[in-house]
Amino acid sequence: QVHLVESGGGLVQAGGSLRLSCAASGSFVSIASMAWHRQAPGKQREWVTAITSPTTTAYADSVKGRFTVSRDMDKNTMDLQMTNLRPEDTAVYYCAALATVGDELNESDYWGQGTQVTVSS
């Protein structure tokens, strides 16, 4: 119903930068909010950042001042600009969307397949 595809992951050195993108497609009526989550090897998935309108954002304390999330509501895309990356940022990053699909009464969560970010020491 909502297909989310992440891109932009890769290998970078500590202190480097990387930009992730998420593109949404499908039969959804609207996307209320989008978010990035990440999951490091052997650890549970954690929330990183969320965005509703282009100017309404929230960040986990661990990434404040280093990550910037943005959203293009016309193109149904979301970007995550990551700077000053640290080895502890290494994880699979997942795009998520809260969306209304077709004639469904309730909003539902949708997830992408994830993209790997590896930060070397």
Tab-separated table of C-alpha atoms in Angstrom:
chain	number	residue	atom	x	y	z
A	1	GLN	CA	0.000	0.000	0.000
A	2	VAL	CA	2.892	2.310	0.878
A	3	HIS	CA	6.249	1.390	-0.557
A	4	LEU	CA	9.244	3.039	1.103
A	5	VAL	CA	12.713	2.827	-0.394
A	6	GLU	CA	15.825	4.080	1.375
A	7	SER	CA	19.031	5.025	-0.379
A	8	GLY	CA	22.346	6.710	0.333
A	9	GLY	CA	23.855	4.327	2.855
A	10	GLY	CA	27.494	3.376	2.722
A	11	LEU	CA	30.860	3.332	4.458
A	12	VAL	CA	32.351	6.556	5.822
A	13	GLN	CA	35.120	7.500	8.211
A	14	ALA	CA	34.430	8.990	11.622
A	15	GLY	CA	33.774	12.705	11.295
A	16	GLY	CA	32.434	12.312	7.783
A	17	SER	CA	29.012	13.047	6.352
A	18	LEU	CA	26.330	11.084	4.580
A	19	ARG	CA	22.880	11.864	3.207
A	20	LEU	CA	20.098	9.291	3.307
A	21	SER	CA	16.921	9.531	1.252
A	22	CYS	CA	13.532	7.869	1.496
A	23	ALA	CA	11.004	7.815	-1.336
A	24	ALA	CA	7.362	6.888	-0.763
A	25	SER	CA	5.073	5.510	-3.441
A	26	GLY	CA	1.745	3.685	-3.574
A	27	SER	CA	-1.965	4.326	-3.155
A	28	PHE	CA	-1.845	6.287	0.101
A	29	VAL	CA	-4.151	9.236	0.637
A	30	SER	CA	-1.742	11.118	2.860
A	31	ILE	CA	1.339	10.681	5.013
A	32	ALA	CA	0.903	12.294	8.404
A	33	SER	CA	4.507	11.915	9.484
A	34	MET	CA	7.749	10.254	8.539
A	35	ALA	CA	10.614	9.084	10.680
A	36	TRP	CA	14.009	7.464	10.704
A	37	HIS	CA	14.854	4.558	12.998
A	38	ARG	CA	18.068	2.593	13.221
A	39	GLN	CA	19.162	-0.810	14.449
A	40	ALA	CA	22.740	-1.698	15.292
A	41	PRO	CA	23.917	-5.335	15.216
A	42	GLY	CA	22.592	-7.242	18.214
A	43	LYS	CA	20.594	-4.272	19.480
A	44	GLN	CA	16.946	-3.280	19.381
A	45	ARG	CA	15.671	-0.729	16.933
A	46	GLU	CA	15.736	2.870	18.183
A	47	TRP	CA	14.033	6.035	17.049
A	48	VAL	CA	16.285	8.695	15.528
A	49	THR	CA	14.152	11.542	14.188
A	50	ALA	CA	10.661	12.403	12.973
A	51	ILE	CA	9.119	15.070	10.794
A	52	THR	CA	5.563	16.166	10.078
A	53	SER	CA	5.553	19.516	8.271
A	54	PRO	CA	8.816	20.667	6.713
A	55	THR	CA	9.499	22.842	9.779
A	56	THR	CA	8.275	20.516	12.544
A	57	THR	CA	10.968	18.065	13.577
A	58	ALA	CA	12.242	16.143	16.569
A	59	TYR	CA	15.534	14.379	17.251
A	60	ALA	CA	16.945	11.827	19.638
A	61	ASP	CA	19.500	13.331	22.021
A	62	SER	CA	22.234	11.193	20.512
A	63	VAL	CA	21.980	12.913	17.116
A	64	LYS	CA	20.953	16.474	17.988
A	65	GLY	CA	23.212	19.023	16.356
A	66	ARG	CA	24.623	16.434	13.945
A	67	PHE	CA	21.638	15.159	11.952
A	68	THR	CA	19.100	17.216	10.017
A	69	VAL	CA	15.864	15.770	8.651
A	70	SER	CA	13.893	17.343	5.828
A	71	ARG	CA	10.770	16.500	3.854
A	72	ASP	CA	9.480	17.335	0.400
A	73	MET	CA	5.718	16.939	0.692
A	74	ASP	CA	5.131	17.344	-3.053
A	75	LYS	CA	7.602	14.620	-3.996
A	76	ASN	CA	6.818	12.409	-0.971
A	77	THR	CA	10.455	12.153	-0.027
A	78	MET	CA	12.418	12.542	3.190
A	79	ASP	CA	16.132	13.128	3.603
A	80	LEU	CA	18.493	12.732	6.531
A	81	GLN	CA	21.682	14.781	6.404
A	82	MET	CA	24.177	13.224	8.801
A	83	THR	CA	27.351	15.067	9.777
A	84	ASN	CA	30.169	14.416	12.240
A	85	LEU	CA	29.390	10.723	12.115
A	86	ARG	CA	30.607	8.465	14.908
A	87	PRO	CA	31.274	4.712	14.987
A	88	GLU	CA	28.255	4.328	17.272
A	89	ASP	CA	26.080	5.630	14.428
A	90	THR	CA	26.749	2.375	12.586
A	91	ALA	CA	23.405	0.690	11.991
A	92	VAL	CA	20.774	-0.193	9.461
A	93	TYR	CA	18.653	2.911	8.996
A	94	TYR	CA	14.953	2.422	8.336
A	95	CYS	CA	12.446	4.852	6.886
A	96	ALA	CA	8.961	4.795	8.427
A	97	ALA	CA	5.719	6.517	7.501
A	98	LEU	CA	2.370	6.970	9.210
A	99	ALA	CA	-0.108	6.970	6.362
A	100	THR	CA	-3.750	6.673	5.375
A	101	VAL	CA	-4.151	4.199	2.518
A	102	GLY	CA	-7.067	4.031	0.076
A	103	ASP	CA	-10.413	3.885	1.882
A	104	GLU	CA	-9.024	2.649	5.213
A	105	LEU	CA	-10.388	4.401	8.294
A	106	ASN	CA	-7.186	4.334	10.331
A	107	GLU	CA	-3.609	5.365	9.731
A	108	SER	CA	-1.020	2.603	9.647
A	109	ASP	CA	2.741	2.368	9.996
A	110	TYR	CA	4.841	1.355	7.012
A	111	TRP	CA	8.515	0.498	6.874
A	112	GLY	CA	11.232	0.388	4.287
A	113	GLN	CA	13.803	-2.377	3.946
A	114	GLY	CA	16.613	-0.298	5.414
A	115	THR	CA	19.996	0.926	4.265
A	116	GLN	CA	23.323	0.138	5.912
A	117	VAL	CA	25.441	2.936	7.366
A	118	THR	CA	28.906	1.972	8.561
A	119	VAL	CA	31.201	4.477	10.271
A	120	SER	CA	34.814	3.395	10.658
A	121	SER	CA	37.132	4.551	13.447
